[in-house]
Amino acid sequence: MKQLFYFILLIAGFSSIHSCKDMLDEDGDPLLDLNDTGGLHGPRALYREITDKDTLAEYQYSGLLVTRVITDSASITNIAYSGNKVSQITFNGFLDLDGNGKLDKDSVSYSQLFTYGPNDKLQIISENRSVFRRPPPVPPATNPGPQTLLRKTKTHYEIKYNASTAKLDSIIMKNGPDVPGTFNYISYSKTGYTYLGDNVSRVVRNYGPMAGGAMGRPTSRFAYDFVNYDTQISPFTLLPTVYKISRLLSTDSNDIESHILSPNNPRKRSVTDLLPPIPSPINWTTNYNYDPQTYMTKGYGVNYIYKPF
């Protein structure tokens, strides 16, 4: 597992020069000029995350609310609301669940329901997930068969906040196979968040087994550090916090993106395996580009395109 984590994180660290693709959104509205010749003025929305080869994410809106995210051309996240609060997120598509740096051929479908507590703070996430796989062809057939259910799981996330700062403090995850007639949690993770000002500076996540409702000793532990923040605006401030948390929880390796919870942009990020023997951290650094309104437009090899509201 450790080797898989480090491999995907190394892949994630590679960057290259990227170019602007489409300069109009799906409605024909002009997008932010990546050459910084003027930028957008007034209310804006994050529209795309792109490279010179791929569109990593495209955000679609209904009025002022982001309602759909299209990733990797074949994966769709739908976001439903109750009032202005996210009530449900559904995903259908492909993820890198095994951490090898490539999307799995197995398809994934999950639904997350969100429960809020006092002051409309997110408190509980309940997830049902299914993974599907195409079986290999049975001779004399040469094509794989239709996708069939490989496994189903249930996951419970409990969100906790710091009593004095009201910032996100920790997320406790419990997970188990969804088997008809019986259910037991068999694994857990505990994720803790540390801040420098309003920016996430460190995330530590422990993973371990569960038996009889009790959490066992952690079997893996990773730290993600984010330093040298700028004072400019992160593009992710334009997205709902609940969606950003859902995005981080979609795979075990997405904690490296935890800076998306911050209002500013870290120039350096790193990951360290905290269980003995402890190696040196793996580090990535970047220089950012910004538009005249101080929104970040490029970093870690990704261009961020905006559209006006």
GROMACS .gro file of C-alpha atoms in nm:
model
  309
    1MET     CA    1   0.000   0.000   0.000
    2LYS     CA    2   0.286   0.236   0.083
    3GLN     CA    3   0.443   0.185  -0.259
    4LEU     CA    4   0.111   0.251  -0.431
    5PHE     CA    5   0.060   0.574  -0.235
    6TYR     CA    6   0.404   0.705  -0.322
    7PHE     CA    7   0.369   0.606  -0.688
    8ILE     CA    8   0.047   0.799  -0.739
    9LEU     CA    9   0.185   1.096  -0.551
   10LEU     CA   10   0.493   1.099  -0.770
   11ILE     CA   11   0.272   1.088  -1.078
   12ALA     CA   12   0.066   1.375  -0.938
   13GLY     CA   13   0.382   1.581  -0.899
   14PHE     CA   14   0.474   1.585  -1.266
   15SER     CA   15   0.382   1.908  -1.443
   16SER     CA   16   0.428   2.063  -1.784
   17ILE     CA   17   0.351   2.376  -1.978
   18HIS     CA   18  -0.019   2.403  -2.050
   19SER     CA   19  -0.214   2.596  -2.301
   20CYS     CA   20  -0.553   2.757  -2.319
   21LYS     CA   21  -0.817   2.549  -2.495
   22ASP     CA   22  -1.169   2.676  -2.540
   23MET     CA   23  -1.216   3.044  -2.460
   24LEU     CA   24  -1.598   3.019  -2.447
   25ASP     CA   25  -1.810   2.820  -2.203
   26GLU     CA   26  -2.102   2.598  -2.301
   27ASP     CA   27  -2.330   2.904  -2.308
   28GLY     CA   28  -2.097   3.101  -2.532
   29ASP     CA   29  -1.982   3.335  -2.254
   30PRO     CA   30  -1.619   3.452  -2.262
   31LEU     CA   31  -1.372   3.290  -2.026
   32LEU     CA   32  -1.076   3.435  -1.842
   33ASP     CA   33  -0.787   3.526  -2.073
   34LEU     CA   34  -0.493   3.308  -1.967
   35ASN     CA   35  -0.253   3.572  -2.101
   36ASP     CA   36  -0.361   3.811  -1.823
   37THR     CA   37  -0.462   4.089  -2.059
   38GLY     CA   38  -0.749   4.199  -1.839
   39GLY     CA   39  -0.921   3.912  -1.668
   40LEU     CA   40  -1.279   3.906  -1.547
   41HIS     CA   41  -1.446   4.181  -1.350
   42GLY     CA   42  -1.734   4.125  -1.113
   43PRO     CA   43  -1.885   3.792  -0.999
   44ARG     CA   44  -1.721   3.482  -1.143
   45ALA     CA   45  -1.737   3.104  -1.132
   46LEU     CA   46  -1.469   2.841  -1.170
   47TYR     CA   47  -1.537   2.679  -1.506
   48ARG     CA   48  -1.253   2.444  -1.596
   49GLU     CA   49  -0.930   2.286  -1.473
   50ILE     CA   50  -0.725   2.200  -1.782
   51THR     CA   51  -0.390   2.084  -1.910
   52ASP     CA   52  -0.264   2.098  -2.268
   53LYS     CA   53  -0.386   1.739  -2.313
   54ASP     CA   54  -0.693   1.703  -2.097
   55THR     CA   55  -0.978   1.878  -1.925
   56LEU     CA   56  -0.942   1.761  -1.566
   57ALA     CA   57  -1.274   1.906  -1.451
   58GLU     CA   58  -1.559   2.111  -1.595
   59TYR     CA   59  -1.810   2.275  -1.360
   60GLN     CA   60  -2.167   2.332  -1.472
   61TYR     CA   61  -2.413   2.561  -1.293
   62SER     CA   62  -2.779   2.625  -1.237
   63GLY     CA   63  -2.796   2.991  -1.150
   64LEU     CA   64  -2.528   3.049  -0.887
   65LEU     CA   65  -2.505   2.684  -0.777
   66VAL     CA   66  -2.263   2.429  -0.922
   67THR     CA   67  -2.477   2.124  -1.001
   68ARG     CA   68  -2.255   1.899  -1.213
   69VAL     CA   69  -1.883   1.826  -1.245
   70ILE     CA   70  -1.755   1.639  -1.549
   71THR     CA   71  -1.413   1.475  -1.512
   72ASP     CA   72  -1.207   1.261  -1.747
   73SER     CA   73  -1.477   1.287  -2.015
   74ALA     CA   74  -1.663   0.985  -1.880
   75SER     CA   75  -1.715   1.060  -1.509
   76ILE     CA   76  -2.000   1.274  -1.381
   77THR     CA   77  -2.066   1.413  -1.034
   78ASN     CA   78  -2.415   1.548  -0.974
   79ILE     CA   79  -2.477   1.783  -0.682
   80ALA     CA   80  -2.826   1.830  -0.533
   81TYR     CA   81  -2.930   2.100  -0.289
   82SER     CA   82  -3.181   2.165  -0.016
   83GLY     CA   83  -3.200   2.542  -0.024
   84ASN     CA   84  -2.837   2.652  -0.052
   85LYS     CA   85  -2.698   2.347   0.130
   86VAL     CA   86  -2.564   2.043  -0.057
   87SER     CA   87  -2.794   1.754   0.030
   88GLN     CA   88  -2.666   1.475  -0.195
   89ILE     CA   89  -2.375   1.403  -0.427
   90THR     CA   90  -2.379   1.115  -0.673
   91PHE     CA   91  -2.083   0.996  -0.881
   92ASN     CA   92  -2.070   0.764  -1.179
   93GLY     CA   93  -1.743   0.701  -1.359
   94PHE     CA   94  -1.385   0.603  -1.297
   95LEU     CA   95  -1.139   0.666  -1.012
   96ASP     CA   96  -0.783   0.566  -0.930
   97LEU     CA   97  -0.873   0.348  -0.635
   98ASP     CA   98  -0.558   0.132  -0.641
   99GLY     CA   99  -0.327   0.434  -0.636
  100ASN     CA  100  -0.116   0.346  -0.941
  101GLY     CA  101  -0.151   0.685  -1.110
  102LYS     CA  102  -0.407   0.569  -1.370
  103LEU     CA  103  -0.785   0.553  -1.371
  104ASP     CA  104  -0.911   0.204  -1.294
  105LYS     CA  105  -1.096   0.012  -1.562
  106ASP     CA  106  -1.348  -0.081  -1.296
  107SER     CA  107  -1.631   0.171  -1.287
  108VAL     CA  108  -1.752   0.327  -0.962
  109SER     CA  109  -2.093   0.450  -0.857
  110TYR     CA  110  -2.157   0.613  -0.521
  111SER     CA  111  -2.413   0.828  -0.349
  112GLN     CA  112  -2.341   1.051  -0.049
  113LEU     CA  113  -2.607   1.200   0.180
  114PHE     CA  114  -2.516   1.498   0.400
  115THR     CA  115  -2.649   1.572   0.748
  116TYR     CA  116  -2.602   1.912   0.910
  117GLY     CA  117  -2.583   2.011   1.274
  118PRO     CA  118  -2.594   2.342   1.461
  119ASN     CA  119  -2.515   2.653   1.257
  120ASP     CA  120  -2.562   2.445   0.939
  121LYS     CA  121  -2.226   2.276   0.991
  122LEU     CA  122  -2.174   1.950   0.800
  123GLN     CA  123  -2.184   1.672   1.057
  124ILE     CA  124  -2.237   1.332   0.892
  125ILE     CA  125  -2.173   1.187   0.546
  126SER     CA  126  -2.337   0.854   0.463
  127GLU     CA  127  -2.206   0.681   0.151
  128ASN     CA  128  -2.314   0.377  -0.047
  129ARG     CA  129  -2.065   0.268  -0.312
  130SER     CA  130  -2.063   0.002  -0.582
  131VAL     CA  131  -1.771  -0.108  -0.799
  132PHE     CA  132  -1.832  -0.282  -1.131
  133ARG     CA  133  -1.594  -0.490  -1.347
  134ARG     CA  134  -1.612  -0.641  -1.694
  135PRO     CA  135  -1.523  -1.012  -1.677
  136PRO     CA  136  -1.268  -1.140  -1.928
  137PRO     CA  137  -1.408  -1.298  -2.245
  138VAL     CA  138  -1.492  -1.667  -2.238
  139PRO     CA  139  -1.361  -1.840  -2.553
  140PRO     CA  140  -1.460  -1.844  -2.830
  141ALA     CA  141  -1.585  -1.492  -2.747
  142THR     CA  142  -1.320  -1.220  -2.784
  143ASN     CA  143  -1.495  -0.926  -2.616
  144PRO     CA  144  -1.529  -0.878  -2.240
  145GLY     CA  145  -1.872  -0.936  -2.093
  146PRO     CA  146  -2.100  -0.664  -1.955
  147GLN     CA  147  -2.001  -0.491  -1.636
  148THR     CA  148  -2.106  -0.685  -1.330
  149LEU     CA  149  -2.110  -0.589  -0.963
  150LEU     CA  150  -1.772  -0.655  -0.801
  151ARG     CA  151  -1.840  -0.522  -0.450
  152LYS     CA  152  -2.062  -0.290  -0.248
  153THR     CA  153  -1.959  -0.093   0.059
  154LYS     CA  154  -2.110   0.139   0.315
  155THR     CA  155  -1.911   0.424   0.465
  156HIS     CA  156  -1.990   0.658   0.754
  157TYR     CA  157  -1.800   0.986   0.797
  158GLU     CA  158  -1.822   1.195   1.114
  159ILE     CA  159  -1.708   1.556   1.077
  160LYS     CA  160  -1.573   1.740   1.384
  161TYR     CA  161  -1.482   2.106   1.434
  162ASN     CA  162  -1.250   2.293   1.667
  163ALA     CA  163  -1.463   2.440   1.946
  164SER     CA  164  -1.269   2.768   1.964
  165THR     CA  165  -1.201   2.835   1.594
  166ALA     CA  166  -1.498   2.652   1.431
  167LYS     CA  167  -1.255   2.520   1.168
  168LEU     CA  168  -1.264   2.163   1.038
  169ASP     CA  169  -1.076   1.959   1.299
  170SER     CA  170  -1.107   1.594   1.198
  171ILE     CA  171  -1.294   1.338   0.989
  172ILE     CA  172  -1.351   0.987   1.123
  173MET     CA  173  -1.435   0.725   0.861
  174LYS     CA  174  -1.578   0.375   0.918
  175ASN     CA  175  -1.620   0.136   0.626
  176GLY     CA  176  -1.750  -0.213   0.562
  177PRO     CA  177  -1.887  -0.445   0.292
  178ASP     CA  178  -2.258  -0.409   0.219
  179VAL     CA  179  -2.365  -0.772   0.249
  180PRO     CA  180  -2.738  -0.861   0.251
  181GLY     CA  181  -2.856  -0.962   0.598
  182THR     CA  182  -2.549  -0.845   0.786
  183PHE     CA  183  -2.322  -0.544   0.816
  184ASN     CA  184  -2.004  -0.475   1.011
  185TYR     CA  185  -1.745  -0.201   0.984
  186ILE     CA  186  -1.407  -0.362   0.912
  187SER     CA  187  -1.180  -0.059   0.859
  188TYR     CA  188  -1.144   0.302   0.967
  189SER     CA  189  -0.944   0.617   0.912
  190LYS     CA  190  -0.891   0.925   1.127
  191THR     CA  191  -0.789   1.249   0.956
  192GLY     CA  192  -0.671   1.552   1.153
  193TYR     CA  193  -0.631   1.909   1.020
  194THR     CA  194  -0.385   2.177   1.135
  195TYR     CA  195  -0.392   2.540   1.024
  196LEU     CA  196  -0.170   2.840   0.980
  197GLY     CA  197  -0.416   3.126   0.994
  198ASP     CA  198  -0.707   3.018   0.772
  199ASN     CA  199  -0.496   2.790   0.553
  200VAL     CA  200  -0.458   2.414   0.600
  201SER     CA  201  -0.093   2.354   0.688
  202ARG     CA  202  -0.090   1.982   0.775
  203VAL     CA  203  -0.317   1.682   0.733
  204VAL     CA  204  -0.244   1.351   0.907
  205ARG     CA  205  -0.447   1.043   0.819
  206ASN     CA  206  -0.433   0.710   1.001
  207TYR     CA  207  -0.577   0.388   0.859
  208GLY     CA  208  -0.651   0.070   1.052
  209PRO     CA  209  -0.880  -0.231   1.098
  210MET     CA  210  -1.202  -0.253   1.299
  211ALA     CA  211  -1.343  -0.554   1.481
  212GLY     CA  212  -1.651  -0.567   1.700
  213GLY     CA  213  -1.695  -0.193   1.664
  214ALA     CA  214  -1.348  -0.121   1.808
  215MET     CA  215  -1.072   0.055   1.615
  216GLY     CA  216  -0.745  -0.135   1.604
  217ARG     CA  217  -0.389  -0.010   1.587
  218PRO     CA  218  -0.316   0.198   1.275
  219THR     CA  219  -0.150   0.003   0.996
  220SER     CA  220  -0.057   0.309   0.789
  221ARG     CA  221  -0.015   0.679   0.862
  222PHE     CA  222   0.057   0.965   0.622
  223ALA     CA  223   0.121   1.335   0.670
  224TYR     CA  224   0.051   1.598   0.403
  225ASP     CA  225   0.214   1.940   0.452
  226PHE     CA  226   0.131   2.268   0.277
  227VAL     CA  227   0.361   2.567   0.325
  228ASN     CA  228   0.467   2.898   0.173
  229TYR     CA  229   0.114   3.015   0.106
  230ASP     CA  230   0.065   3.324  -0.108
  231THR     CA  231  -0.187   3.597  -0.026
  232GLN     CA  232  -0.385   3.561  -0.350
  233ILE     CA  233  -0.722   3.391  -0.403
  234SER     CA  234  -0.754   3.018  -0.457
  235PRO     CA  235  -0.990   2.917  -0.742
  236PHE     CA  236  -1.143   2.660  -0.506
  237THR     CA  237  -1.293   2.935  -0.290
  238LEU     CA  238  -1.562   2.949  -0.560
  239LEU     CA  239  -1.677   2.591  -0.492
  240PRO     CA  240  -1.898   2.464  -0.206
  241THR     CA  241  -1.697   2.339   0.092
  242VAL     CA  242  -1.910   2.024   0.112
  243TYR     CA  243  -1.824   1.938  -0.250
  244LYS     CA  244  -1.454   1.992  -0.176
  245ILE     CA  245  -1.469   1.756   0.123
  246SER     CA  246  -1.650   1.499  -0.093
  247ARG     CA  247  -1.378   1.532  -0.356
  248LEU     CA  248  -1.106   1.469  -0.096
  249LEU     CA  249  -1.287   1.160   0.033
  250SER     CA  250  -1.345   1.005  -0.310
  251THR     CA  251  -1.016   0.810  -0.290
  252ASP     CA  252  -0.758   0.739  -0.020
  253SER     CA  253  -0.489   0.935  -0.207
  254ASN     CA  254  -0.674   1.266  -0.251
  255ASP     CA  255  -0.551   1.410   0.080
  256ILE     CA  256  -0.261   1.558  -0.119
  257GLU     CA  257  -0.522   1.806  -0.250
  258SER     CA  258  -0.631   1.920   0.097
  259HIS     CA  259  -0.510   2.273   0.024
  260ILE     CA  260  -0.833   2.317  -0.175
  261LEU     CA  261  -0.994   2.388   0.164
  262SER     CA  262  -0.771   2.696   0.201
  263PRO     CA  263  -0.844   3.052   0.082
  264ASN     CA  264  -0.487   3.092  -0.049
  265ASN     CA  265  -0.240   2.883  -0.252
  266PRO     CA  266   0.061   2.685  -0.115
  267ARG     CA  267   0.384   2.709  -0.312
  268LYS     CA  268   0.509   2.384  -0.159
  269ARG     CA  269   0.337   2.061  -0.065
  270SER     CA  270   0.474   1.729   0.058
  271VAL     CA  271   0.378   1.383   0.177
  272THR     CA  272   0.554   1.169   0.439
  273ASP     CA  273   0.496   0.812   0.549
  274LEU     CA  274   0.499   0.842   0.929
  275LEU     CA  275   0.532   0.472   1.014
  276PRO     CA  276   0.888   0.338   1.067
  277PRO     CA  277   1.117   0.344   0.886
  278ILE     CA  278   1.034   0.707   0.806
  279PRO     CA  279   1.172   0.821   0.467
  280SER     CA  280   1.232   1.179   0.364
  281PRO     CA  281   0.923   1.369   0.253
  282ILE     CA  282   0.836   1.383  -0.115
  283ASN     CA  283   0.808   1.751  -0.209
  284TRP     CA  284   0.658   1.953  -0.494
  285THR     CA  285   0.692   2.325  -0.550
  286THR     CA  286   0.534   2.565  -0.795
  287ASN     CA  287   0.522   2.927  -0.904
  288TYR     CA  288   0.173   3.064  -0.959
  289ASN     CA  289   0.021   3.289  -1.221
  290TYR     CA  290  -0.261   3.527  -1.126
  291ASP     CA  291  -0.511   3.745  -1.304
  292PRO     CA  292  -0.544   4.120  -1.233
  293GLN     CA  293  -0.813   4.046  -0.973
  294THR     CA  294  -0.560   3.828  -0.780
  295TYR     CA  295  -0.727   3.495  -0.860
  296MET     CA  296  -0.478   3.217  -0.922
  297THR     CA  297  -0.482   3.100  -1.285
  298LYS     CA  298  -0.200   2.844  -1.299
  299GLY     CA  299  -0.017   2.624  -1.052
  300TYR     CA  300   0.125   2.273  -1.022
  301GLY     CA  301   0.081   2.233  -1.398
  302VAL     CA  302  -0.292   2.308  -1.409
  303ASN     CA  303  -0.467   2.607  -1.565
  304TYR     CA  304  -0.784   2.740  -1.403
  305ILE     CA  305  -1.042   2.901  -1.629
  306TYR     CA  306  -1.322   3.123  -1.500
  307LYS     CA  307  -1.653   3.238  -1.641
  308PRO     CA  308  -1.864   3.540  -1.545
  309PHE     CA  309  -2.188   3.500  -1.351
   0.00000   0.00000   0.00000
